[in-house]
Short mmCIF file of C-alpha atoms and ligand atoms in Angstrom, two decimals:
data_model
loop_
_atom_site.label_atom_id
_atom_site.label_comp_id
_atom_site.label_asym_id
_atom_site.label_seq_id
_atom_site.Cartn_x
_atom_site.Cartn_y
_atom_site.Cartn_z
CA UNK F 8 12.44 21.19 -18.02
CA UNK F 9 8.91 21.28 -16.70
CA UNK F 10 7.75 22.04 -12.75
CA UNK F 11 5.70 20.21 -11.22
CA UNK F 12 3.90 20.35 -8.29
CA UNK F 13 3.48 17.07 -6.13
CA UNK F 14 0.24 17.43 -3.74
CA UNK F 15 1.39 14.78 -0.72
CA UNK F 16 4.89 13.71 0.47
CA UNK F 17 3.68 9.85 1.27
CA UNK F 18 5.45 6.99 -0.58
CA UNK F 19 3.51 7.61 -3.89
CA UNK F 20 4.50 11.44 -3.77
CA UNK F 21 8.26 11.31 -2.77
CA UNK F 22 8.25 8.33 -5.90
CA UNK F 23 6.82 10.32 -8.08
CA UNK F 24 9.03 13.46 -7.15
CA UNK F 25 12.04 11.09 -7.48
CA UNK F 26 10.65 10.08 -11.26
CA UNK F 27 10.31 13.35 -12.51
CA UNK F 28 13.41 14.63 -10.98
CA UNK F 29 15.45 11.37 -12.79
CA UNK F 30 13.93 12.76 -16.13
CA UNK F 31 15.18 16.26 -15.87
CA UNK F 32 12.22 18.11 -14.31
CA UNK F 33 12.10 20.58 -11.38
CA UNK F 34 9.58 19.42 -8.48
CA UNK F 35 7.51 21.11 -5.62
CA UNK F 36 6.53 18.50 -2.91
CA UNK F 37 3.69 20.31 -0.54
CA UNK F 38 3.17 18.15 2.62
CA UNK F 39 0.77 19.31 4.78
CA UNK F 40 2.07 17.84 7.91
CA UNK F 41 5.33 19.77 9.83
CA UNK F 42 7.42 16.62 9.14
CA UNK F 43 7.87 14.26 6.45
CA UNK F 44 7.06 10.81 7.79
CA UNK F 45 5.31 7.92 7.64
CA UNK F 46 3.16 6.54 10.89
CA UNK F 47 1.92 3.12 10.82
CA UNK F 48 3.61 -0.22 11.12
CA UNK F 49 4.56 -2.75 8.37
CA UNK F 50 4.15 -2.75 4.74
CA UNK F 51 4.51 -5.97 2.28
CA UNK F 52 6.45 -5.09 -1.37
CA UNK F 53 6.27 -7.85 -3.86
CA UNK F 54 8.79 -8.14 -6.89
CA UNK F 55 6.55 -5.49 -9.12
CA UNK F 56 7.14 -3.06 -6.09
CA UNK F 57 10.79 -4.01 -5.84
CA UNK F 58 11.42 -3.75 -9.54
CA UNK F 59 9.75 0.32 -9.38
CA UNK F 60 12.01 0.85 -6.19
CA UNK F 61 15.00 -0.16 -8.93
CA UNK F 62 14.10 2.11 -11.58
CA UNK F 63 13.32 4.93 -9.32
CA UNK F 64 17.06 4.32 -7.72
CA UNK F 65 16.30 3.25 -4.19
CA UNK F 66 15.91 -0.72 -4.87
CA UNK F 67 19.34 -1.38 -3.15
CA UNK F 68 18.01 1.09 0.00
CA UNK F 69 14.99 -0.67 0.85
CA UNK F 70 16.19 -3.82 1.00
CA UNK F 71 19.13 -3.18 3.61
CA UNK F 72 16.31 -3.43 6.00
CA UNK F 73 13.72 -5.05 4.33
CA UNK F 74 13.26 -9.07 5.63
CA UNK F 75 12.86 -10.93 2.59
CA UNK F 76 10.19 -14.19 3.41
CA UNK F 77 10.30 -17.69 2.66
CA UNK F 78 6.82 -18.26 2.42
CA UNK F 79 3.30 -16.76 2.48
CA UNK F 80 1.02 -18.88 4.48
CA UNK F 81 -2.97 -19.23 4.78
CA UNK F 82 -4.26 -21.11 8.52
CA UNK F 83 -7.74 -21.40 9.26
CA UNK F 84 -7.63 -19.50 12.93
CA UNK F 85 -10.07 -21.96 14.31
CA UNK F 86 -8.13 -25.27 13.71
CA UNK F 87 -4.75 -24.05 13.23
CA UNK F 88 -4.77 -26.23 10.15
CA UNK F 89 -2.66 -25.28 6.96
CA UNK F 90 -4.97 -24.21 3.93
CA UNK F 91 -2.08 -22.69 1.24
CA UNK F 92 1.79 -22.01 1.29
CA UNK F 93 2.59 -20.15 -1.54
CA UNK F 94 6.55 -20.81 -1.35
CA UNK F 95 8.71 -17.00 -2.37
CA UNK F 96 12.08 -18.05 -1.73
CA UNK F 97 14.29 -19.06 -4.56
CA UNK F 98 12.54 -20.74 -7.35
CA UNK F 99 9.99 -17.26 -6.71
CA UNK F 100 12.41 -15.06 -7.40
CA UNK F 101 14.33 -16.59 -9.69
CA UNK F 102 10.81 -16.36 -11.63
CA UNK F 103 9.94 -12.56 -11.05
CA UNK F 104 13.62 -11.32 -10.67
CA UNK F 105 12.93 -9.53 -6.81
CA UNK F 106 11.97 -11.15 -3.68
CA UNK F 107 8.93 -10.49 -1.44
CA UNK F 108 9.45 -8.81 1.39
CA UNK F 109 8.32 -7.19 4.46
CA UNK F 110 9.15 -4.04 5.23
CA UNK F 111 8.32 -0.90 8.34
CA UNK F 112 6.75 2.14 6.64
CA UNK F 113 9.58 4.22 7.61
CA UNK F 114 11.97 1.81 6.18
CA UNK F 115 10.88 2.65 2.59
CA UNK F 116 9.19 6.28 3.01
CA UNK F 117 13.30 7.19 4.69
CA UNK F 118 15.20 5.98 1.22
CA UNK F 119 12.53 7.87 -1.05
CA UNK F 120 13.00 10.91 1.51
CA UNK F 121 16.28 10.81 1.47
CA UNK F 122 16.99 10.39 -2.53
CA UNK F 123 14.62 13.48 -2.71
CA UNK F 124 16.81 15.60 0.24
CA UNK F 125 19.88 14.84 -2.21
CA UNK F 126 18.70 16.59 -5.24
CA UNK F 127 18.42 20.20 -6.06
CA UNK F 128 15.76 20.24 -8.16
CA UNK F 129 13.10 18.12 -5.58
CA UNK F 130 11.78 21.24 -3.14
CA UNK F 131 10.27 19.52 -0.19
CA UNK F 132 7.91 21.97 1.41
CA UNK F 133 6.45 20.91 4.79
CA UNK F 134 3.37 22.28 6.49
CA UNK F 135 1.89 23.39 3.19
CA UNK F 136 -1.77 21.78 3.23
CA UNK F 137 -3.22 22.04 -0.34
CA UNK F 138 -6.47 23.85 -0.12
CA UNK F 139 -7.44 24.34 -4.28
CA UNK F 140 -6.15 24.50 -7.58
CA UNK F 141 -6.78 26.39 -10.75
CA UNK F 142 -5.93 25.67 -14.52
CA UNK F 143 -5.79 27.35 -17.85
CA UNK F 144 -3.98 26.30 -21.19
CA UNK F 145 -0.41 26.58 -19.89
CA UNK F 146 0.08 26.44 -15.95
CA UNK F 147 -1.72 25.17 -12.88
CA UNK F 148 -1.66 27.01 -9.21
CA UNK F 149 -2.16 25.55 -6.35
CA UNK F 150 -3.43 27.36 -3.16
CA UNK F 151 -2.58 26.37 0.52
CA UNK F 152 -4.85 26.53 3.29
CA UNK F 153 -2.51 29.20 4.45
CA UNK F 154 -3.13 31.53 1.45
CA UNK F 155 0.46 30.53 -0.21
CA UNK F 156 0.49 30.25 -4.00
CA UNK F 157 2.74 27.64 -5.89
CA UNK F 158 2.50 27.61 -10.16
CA UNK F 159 3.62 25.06 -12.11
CA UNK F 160 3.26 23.14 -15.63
CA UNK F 161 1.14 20.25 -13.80
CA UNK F 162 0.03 19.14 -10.68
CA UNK F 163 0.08 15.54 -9.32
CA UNK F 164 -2.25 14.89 -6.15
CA UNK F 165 -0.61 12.44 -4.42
CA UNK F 166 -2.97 13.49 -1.25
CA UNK F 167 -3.76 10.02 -0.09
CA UNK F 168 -7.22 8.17 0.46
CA UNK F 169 -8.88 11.62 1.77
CA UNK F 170 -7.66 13.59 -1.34
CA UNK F 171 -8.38 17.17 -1.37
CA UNK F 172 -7.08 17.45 -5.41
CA UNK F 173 -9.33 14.56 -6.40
CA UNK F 174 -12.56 16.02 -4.48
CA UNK F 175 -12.29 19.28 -6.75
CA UNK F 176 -10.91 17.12 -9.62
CA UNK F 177 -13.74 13.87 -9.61
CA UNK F 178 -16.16 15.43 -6.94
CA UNK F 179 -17.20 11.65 -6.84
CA UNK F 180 -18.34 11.60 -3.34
CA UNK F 181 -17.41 10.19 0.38
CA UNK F 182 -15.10 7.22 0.42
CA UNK F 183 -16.93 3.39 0.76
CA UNK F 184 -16.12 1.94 4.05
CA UNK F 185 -16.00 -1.45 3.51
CA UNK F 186 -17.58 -2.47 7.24
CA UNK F 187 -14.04 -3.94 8.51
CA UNK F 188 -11.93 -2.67 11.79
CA UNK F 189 -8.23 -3.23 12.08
CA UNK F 190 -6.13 -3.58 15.37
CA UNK F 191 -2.50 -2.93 14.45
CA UNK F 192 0.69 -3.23 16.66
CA UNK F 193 4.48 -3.69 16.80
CA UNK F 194 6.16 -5.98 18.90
CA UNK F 195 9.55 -6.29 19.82
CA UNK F 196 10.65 -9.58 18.34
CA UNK F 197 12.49 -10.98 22.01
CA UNK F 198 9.12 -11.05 23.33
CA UNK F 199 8.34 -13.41 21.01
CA UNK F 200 8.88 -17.06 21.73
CA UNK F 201 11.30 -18.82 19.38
CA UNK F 202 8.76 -21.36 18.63
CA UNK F 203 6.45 -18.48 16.86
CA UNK F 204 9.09 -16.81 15.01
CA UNK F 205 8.90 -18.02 11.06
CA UNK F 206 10.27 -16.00 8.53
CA UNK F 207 6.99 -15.68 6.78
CA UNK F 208 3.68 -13.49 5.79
CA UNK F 209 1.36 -15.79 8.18
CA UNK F 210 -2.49 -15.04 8.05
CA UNK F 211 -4.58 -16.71 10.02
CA UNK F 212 -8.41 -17.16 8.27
CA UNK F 213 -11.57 -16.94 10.73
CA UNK F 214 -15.26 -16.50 10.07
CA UNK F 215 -15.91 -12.88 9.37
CA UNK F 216 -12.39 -12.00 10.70
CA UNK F 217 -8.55 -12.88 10.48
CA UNK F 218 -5.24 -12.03 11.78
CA UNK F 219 -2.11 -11.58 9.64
CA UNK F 220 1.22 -11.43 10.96
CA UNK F 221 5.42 -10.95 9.67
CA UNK F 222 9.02 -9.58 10.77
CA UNK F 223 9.87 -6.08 9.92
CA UNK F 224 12.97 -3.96 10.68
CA UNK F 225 15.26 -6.24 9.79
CA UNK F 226 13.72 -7.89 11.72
CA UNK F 227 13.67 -6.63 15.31
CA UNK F 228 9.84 -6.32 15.35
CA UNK F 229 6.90 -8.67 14.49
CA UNK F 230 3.91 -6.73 12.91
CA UNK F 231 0.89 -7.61 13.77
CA UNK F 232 -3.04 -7.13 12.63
CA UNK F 233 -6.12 -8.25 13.35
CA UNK F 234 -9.32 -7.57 11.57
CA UNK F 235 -12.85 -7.76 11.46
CA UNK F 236 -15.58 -7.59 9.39
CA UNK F 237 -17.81 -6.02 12.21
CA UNK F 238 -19.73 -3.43 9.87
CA UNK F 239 -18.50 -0.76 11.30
CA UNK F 240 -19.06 2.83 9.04
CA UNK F 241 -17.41 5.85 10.83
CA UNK F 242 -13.81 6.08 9.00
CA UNK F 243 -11.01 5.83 11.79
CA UNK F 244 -7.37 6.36 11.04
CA UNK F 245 -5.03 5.29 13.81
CA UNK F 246 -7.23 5.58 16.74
CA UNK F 247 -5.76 4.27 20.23
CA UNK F 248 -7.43 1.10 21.50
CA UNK F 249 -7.28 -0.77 24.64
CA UNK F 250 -5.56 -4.51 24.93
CA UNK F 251 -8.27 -5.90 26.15
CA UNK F 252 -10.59 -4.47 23.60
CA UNK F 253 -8.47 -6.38 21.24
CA UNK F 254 -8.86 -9.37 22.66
CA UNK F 255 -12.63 -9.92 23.56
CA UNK F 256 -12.99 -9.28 20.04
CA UNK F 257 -10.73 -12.43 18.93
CA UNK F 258 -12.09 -14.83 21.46
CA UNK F 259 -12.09 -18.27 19.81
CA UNK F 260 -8.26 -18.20 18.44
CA UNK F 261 -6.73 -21.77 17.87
CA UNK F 262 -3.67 -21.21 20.30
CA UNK F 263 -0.74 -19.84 18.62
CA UNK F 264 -2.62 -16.82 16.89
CA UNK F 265 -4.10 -16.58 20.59
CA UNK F 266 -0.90 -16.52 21.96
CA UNK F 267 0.57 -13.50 19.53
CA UNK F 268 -2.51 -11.19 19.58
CA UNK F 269 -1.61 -11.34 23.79
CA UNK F 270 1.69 -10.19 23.28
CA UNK F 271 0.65 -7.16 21.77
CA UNK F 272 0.69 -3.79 23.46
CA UNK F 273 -0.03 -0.04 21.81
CA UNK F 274 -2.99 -1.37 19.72
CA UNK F 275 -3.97 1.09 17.18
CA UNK F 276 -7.74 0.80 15.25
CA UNK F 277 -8.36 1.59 11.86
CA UNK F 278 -11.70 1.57 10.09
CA UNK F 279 -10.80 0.72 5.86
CA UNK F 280 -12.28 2.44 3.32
CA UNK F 281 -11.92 2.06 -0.39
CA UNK F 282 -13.70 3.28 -3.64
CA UNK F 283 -15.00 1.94 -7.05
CA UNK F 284 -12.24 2.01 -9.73
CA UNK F 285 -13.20 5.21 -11.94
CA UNK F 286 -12.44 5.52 -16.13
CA UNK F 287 -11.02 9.20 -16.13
CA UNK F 288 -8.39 10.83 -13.07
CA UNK F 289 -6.80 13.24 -15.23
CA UNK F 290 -7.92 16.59 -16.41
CA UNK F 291 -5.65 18.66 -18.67
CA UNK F 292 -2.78 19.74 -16.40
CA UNK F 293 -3.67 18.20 -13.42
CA UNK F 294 -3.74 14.49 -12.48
CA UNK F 295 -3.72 11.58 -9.55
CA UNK F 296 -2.03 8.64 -8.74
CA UNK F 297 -1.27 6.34 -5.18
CA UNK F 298 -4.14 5.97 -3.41
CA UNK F 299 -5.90 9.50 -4.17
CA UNK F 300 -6.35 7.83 -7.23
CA UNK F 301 -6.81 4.26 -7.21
CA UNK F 302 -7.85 3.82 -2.96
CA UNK F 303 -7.95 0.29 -2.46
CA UNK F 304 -7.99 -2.08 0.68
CA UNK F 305 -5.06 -3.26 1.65
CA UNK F 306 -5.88 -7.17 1.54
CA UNK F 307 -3.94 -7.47 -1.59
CA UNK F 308 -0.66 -5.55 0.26
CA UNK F 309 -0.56 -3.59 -2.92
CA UNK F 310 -1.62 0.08 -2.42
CA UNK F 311 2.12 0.91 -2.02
CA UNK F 312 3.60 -1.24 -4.88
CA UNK F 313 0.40 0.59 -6.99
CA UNK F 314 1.81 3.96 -6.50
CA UNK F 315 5.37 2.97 -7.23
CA UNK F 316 4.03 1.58 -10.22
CA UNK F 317 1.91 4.95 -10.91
CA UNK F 318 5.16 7.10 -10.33
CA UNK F 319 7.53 5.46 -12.70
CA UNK F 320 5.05 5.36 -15.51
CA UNK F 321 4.63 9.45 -14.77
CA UNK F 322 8.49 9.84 -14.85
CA UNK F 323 8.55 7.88 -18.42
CA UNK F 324 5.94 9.63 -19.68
CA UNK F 325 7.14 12.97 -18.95
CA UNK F 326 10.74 12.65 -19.96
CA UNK F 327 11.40 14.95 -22.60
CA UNK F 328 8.11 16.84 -22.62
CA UNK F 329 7.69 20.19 -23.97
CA UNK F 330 5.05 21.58 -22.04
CA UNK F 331 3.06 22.07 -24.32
CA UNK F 332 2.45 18.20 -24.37
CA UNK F 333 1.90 17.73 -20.60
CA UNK F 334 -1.99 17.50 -21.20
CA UNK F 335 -1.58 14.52 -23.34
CA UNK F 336 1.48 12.86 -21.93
CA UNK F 337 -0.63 13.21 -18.68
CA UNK F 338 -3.56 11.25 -20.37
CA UNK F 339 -1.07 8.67 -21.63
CA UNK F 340 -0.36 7.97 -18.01
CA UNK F 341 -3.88 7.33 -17.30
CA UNK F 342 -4.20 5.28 -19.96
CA UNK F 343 -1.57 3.06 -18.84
CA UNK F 344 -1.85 2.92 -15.37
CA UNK F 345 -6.30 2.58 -15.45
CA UNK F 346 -6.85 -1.14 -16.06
CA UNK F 347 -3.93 -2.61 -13.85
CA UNK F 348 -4.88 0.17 -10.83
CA UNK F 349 -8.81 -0.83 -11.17
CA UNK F 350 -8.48 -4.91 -11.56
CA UNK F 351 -5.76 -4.53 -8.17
CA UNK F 352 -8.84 -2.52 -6.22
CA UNK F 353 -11.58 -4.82 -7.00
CA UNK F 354 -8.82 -8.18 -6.27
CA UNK F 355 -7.80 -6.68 -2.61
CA UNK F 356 -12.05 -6.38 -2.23
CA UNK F 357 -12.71 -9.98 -2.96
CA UNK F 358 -9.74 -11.43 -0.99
CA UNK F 359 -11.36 -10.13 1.80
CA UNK F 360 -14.58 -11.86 1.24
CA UNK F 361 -13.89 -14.74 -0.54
CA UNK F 362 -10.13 -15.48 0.79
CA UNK F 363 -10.13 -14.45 4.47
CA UNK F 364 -13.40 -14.05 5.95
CA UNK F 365 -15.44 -16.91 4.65
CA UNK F 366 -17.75 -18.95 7.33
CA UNK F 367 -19.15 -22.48 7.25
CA UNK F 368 -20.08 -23.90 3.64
CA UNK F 369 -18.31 -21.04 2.00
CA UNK F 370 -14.96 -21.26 3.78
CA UNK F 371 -15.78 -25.07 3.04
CA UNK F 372 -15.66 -24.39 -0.68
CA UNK F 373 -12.22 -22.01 -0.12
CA UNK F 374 -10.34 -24.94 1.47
CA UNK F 375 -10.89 -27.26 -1.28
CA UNK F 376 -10.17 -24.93 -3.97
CA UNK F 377 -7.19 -24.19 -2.15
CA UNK F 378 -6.04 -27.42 -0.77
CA UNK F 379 -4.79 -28.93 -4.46
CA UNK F 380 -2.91 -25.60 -5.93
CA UNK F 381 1.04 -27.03 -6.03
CA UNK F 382 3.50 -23.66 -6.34
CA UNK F 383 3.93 -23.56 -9.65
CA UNK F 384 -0.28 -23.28 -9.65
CA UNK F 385 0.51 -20.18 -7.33
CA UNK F 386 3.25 -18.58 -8.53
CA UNK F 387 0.62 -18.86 -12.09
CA UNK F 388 -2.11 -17.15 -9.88
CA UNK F 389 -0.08 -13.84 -9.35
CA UNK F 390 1.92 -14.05 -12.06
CA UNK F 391 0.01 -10.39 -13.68
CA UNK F 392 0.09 -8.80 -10.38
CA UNK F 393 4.07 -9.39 -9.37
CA UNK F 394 5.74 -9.62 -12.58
CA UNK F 395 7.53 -6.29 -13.25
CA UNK F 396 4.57 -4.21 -16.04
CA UNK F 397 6.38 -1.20 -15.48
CA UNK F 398 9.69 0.98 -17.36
CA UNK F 399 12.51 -0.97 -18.95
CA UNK F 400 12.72 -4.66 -19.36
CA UNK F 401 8.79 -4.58 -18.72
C1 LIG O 8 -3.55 -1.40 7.18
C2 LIG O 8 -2.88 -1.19 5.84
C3 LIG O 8 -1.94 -2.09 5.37
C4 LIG O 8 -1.35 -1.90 4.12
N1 LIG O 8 -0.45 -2.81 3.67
C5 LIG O 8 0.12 -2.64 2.46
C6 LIG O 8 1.07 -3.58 1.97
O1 LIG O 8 1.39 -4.58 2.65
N2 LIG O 8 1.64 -3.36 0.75
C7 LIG O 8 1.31 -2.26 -0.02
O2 LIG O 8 1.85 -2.12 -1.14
N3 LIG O 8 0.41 -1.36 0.43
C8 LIG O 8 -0.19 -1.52 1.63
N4 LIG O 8 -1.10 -0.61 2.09
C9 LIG O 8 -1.47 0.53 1.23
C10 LIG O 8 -0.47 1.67 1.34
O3 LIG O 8 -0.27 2.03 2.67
C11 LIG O 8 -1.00 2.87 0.57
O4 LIG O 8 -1.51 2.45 -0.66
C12 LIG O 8 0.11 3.88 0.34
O5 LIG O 8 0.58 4.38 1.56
C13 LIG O 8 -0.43 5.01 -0.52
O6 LIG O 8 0.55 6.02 -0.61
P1 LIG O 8 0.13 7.48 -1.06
O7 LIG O 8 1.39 8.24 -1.07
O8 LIG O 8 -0.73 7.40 -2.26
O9 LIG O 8 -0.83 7.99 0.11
P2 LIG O 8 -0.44 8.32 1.64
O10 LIG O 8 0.53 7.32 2.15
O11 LIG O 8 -1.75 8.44 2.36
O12 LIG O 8 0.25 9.71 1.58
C14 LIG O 8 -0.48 10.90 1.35
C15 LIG O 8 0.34 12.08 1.85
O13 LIG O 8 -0.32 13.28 1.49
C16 LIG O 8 -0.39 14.14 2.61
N5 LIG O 8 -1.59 14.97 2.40
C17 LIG O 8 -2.88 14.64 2.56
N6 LIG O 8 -3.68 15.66 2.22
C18 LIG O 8 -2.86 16.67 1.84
C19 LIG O 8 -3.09 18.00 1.38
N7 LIG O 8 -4.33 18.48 1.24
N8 LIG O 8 -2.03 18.77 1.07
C20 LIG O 8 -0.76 18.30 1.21
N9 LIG O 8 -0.49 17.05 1.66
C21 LIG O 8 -1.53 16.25 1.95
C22 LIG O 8 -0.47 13.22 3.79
O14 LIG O 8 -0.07 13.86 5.00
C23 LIG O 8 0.49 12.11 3.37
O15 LIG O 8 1.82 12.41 3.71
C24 LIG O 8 -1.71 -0.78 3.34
C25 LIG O 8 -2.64 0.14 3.82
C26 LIG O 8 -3.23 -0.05 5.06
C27 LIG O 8 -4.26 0.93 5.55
#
């Protein structure tokens, strides 16, 4: 049995905690915050998501109050005029064997929380901020900010976008804002109208902005984001923003996007960052996955699915290993996770130019590419991103 320590109790640390546990191994989770939670509003998982949720044991969990869609739907936010359904309802999953769903954060950070809680060998350890770590040839320690020491066989920095274990391990500099803001509420779904209700992933193209909205919570609640590309550079995680701030930034909305953007209240402003897919995050002991290792923007709604990907590959890699194997079991990982990780970061970049935010010619040129594509074209399309790469009957 080896120990390892998890840096990060998000959605990729608690999976990978839950991986390693399933294989036999003892687990430290250090979160730095006094609670382990998850702030923020919805979250999209498509079948490759659903099928890690499976392995990891928490498939069934999730989708008690996930809202599984019928469709995923591109408007142009000018015209209101349809530009792509890409139908997910039967014929979808009958293809990729899981549905695509919408889901609240807490909704699938509470079933990962709570398979950890229910094992003895997962110790969750809140308000332990990782500071440092240090490495020889059999163990690695990890430091808090607090001065506490934790050893183990390996360490897995699962420290989110800001990653304190990937600054000491890559040193590869600040983050790349990529210039866009992002207004994000909740609203509760009897303030919305019947008539704007759809059981969809709706996203609503304008020039140099759009505005993407679905159910969540079973849903009670309609999430709801807007976003522009207004070169903006300081990084801003879940600042408070004003209604009307929201608004005079959307002003020439075809009606019905118009309409939802004024029912929302509690706006919340986010400035998105990613970085350049990199060829090594691993060194000896110590390694990354989720988005301290792989940040990406979250156009292609697959940061999440990414780092349930990244945590059942490290449970099947480590089962059975001696420790003195971790270093190279650890590189396997990388190995395998690398290629997929990087193509998924540089896809979520160019949906955001070349699929949302496009302007006059350009946009032009999107709506007739678009306009033809039947569902089986589609379902082609994403065929390598939602088919299940990961553990057995990959
Ligand atoms: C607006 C938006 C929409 C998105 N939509 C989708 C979507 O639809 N589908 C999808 O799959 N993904 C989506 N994503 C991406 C997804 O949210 C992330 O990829 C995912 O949360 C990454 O999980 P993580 O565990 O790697 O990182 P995080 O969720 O950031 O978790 C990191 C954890 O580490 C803790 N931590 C940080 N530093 C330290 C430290 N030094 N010591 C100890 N603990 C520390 C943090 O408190 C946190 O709990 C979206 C992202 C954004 C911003």
């Amino acid at each position: 049995m080896l120990h390892a320590i998890v840096a990060g109790g998000g959605i990729g640390g608690l999976a990978t905690a839950l991986a390693l546990a399933n294989n036999g191994h003892r687990v430290t989770v250090l979160e730095r915050q006094d609670v382990f939670t998850e702030v923020g509003a919805g979250i999209q998982i498509a079948p490759n998501g659903f099928h890690a949720l499976n392995l990891l044991g928490v498939g069934a969990a999730v989708r008690e109050r996930a809202v599984l869609v019928d469709e995923l739907r591109l408007l142009d936010a000018l015209t209101g005029e349809r530009l792509v359904v890409m139908p997910v309802g039967e014929r979808y999953r009958a293809r990729f064997g899981e549905p695509y769903a919408v889901v609240h954060r807490r909704d699938l950070h509470g079933p990962l929380l709570r398979a950890c809680q229910n094992i003895a060998d997962v110790d969750l350890v809140k308000g332990a901020a990782v500071r440092e770590f240090t490495q020889d040839a059999d163990r690695v320690t990890v430091t808090t900010t607090d001065g506490r020491t934790f050893t183990g066989d390996l360490l897995v920095g699962a420290d989110g976008i800001r990653s304190t274990v990937r600054a000491q391990l890559l040193d590869d500099g600040p983050l790349r804002p990529c210039g866009h803001t992002i207004y994000r509420t909740l609203v509760p779904m009897e303030r919305v109208p019947q008539r704007l209700r759809r059981n969809a992933v709706t996203l609503w193209a304008g020039p140099g902005w759009h505005i993407v909205h679905y159910p969540v919570a079973g849903g009670e609640q309609l999430n709801l984001a807007a976003v522009l590309d207004d070169g903006a550079t300081e990084a801003v995680a879940g600042r408070p923003t004003a209604h009307e701030t929201v608004l005079s930034r959307f002003p020439d909305l075809d009606p019905t996007p118009g309409e939802l953007l004024r029912l929302g209240e509690d706006w919340r402003e986010w400035v998105l960052c990613d970085r350049d897919p990199v060829d090594v995050w691993t060194r000896d002991r110590v390694t990354l996955m989720g988005d301290a290792a792989h940040p990406m923007l979250q156009y292609a709604a697959q940061g999440a699915c990414q780092a349930l990907e990244d945590a059942v590959v490290l449970g099947d890699v480590l089962a059975n290993a001696p420790a003195g194997d971790v270093t190279d079991r650890l590189a396997k990982y990388e190995e395998s996770r690398r290629e997929r990780a990087g193509r998924v970061q540089l896809l979520a970049r160019e949906m955001g130019t070349e699929l949302y935010h496009p302007a006059g010619e350009q946009a032009r040129a999107r709506d007739a590419m678009l306009r033809p594509l039947t569902e089986d074209d589609l379902h082609d399309k994403v065929s390598w991103l939602h088919a299940t790469p990961v553990g057995a009957g990959a």
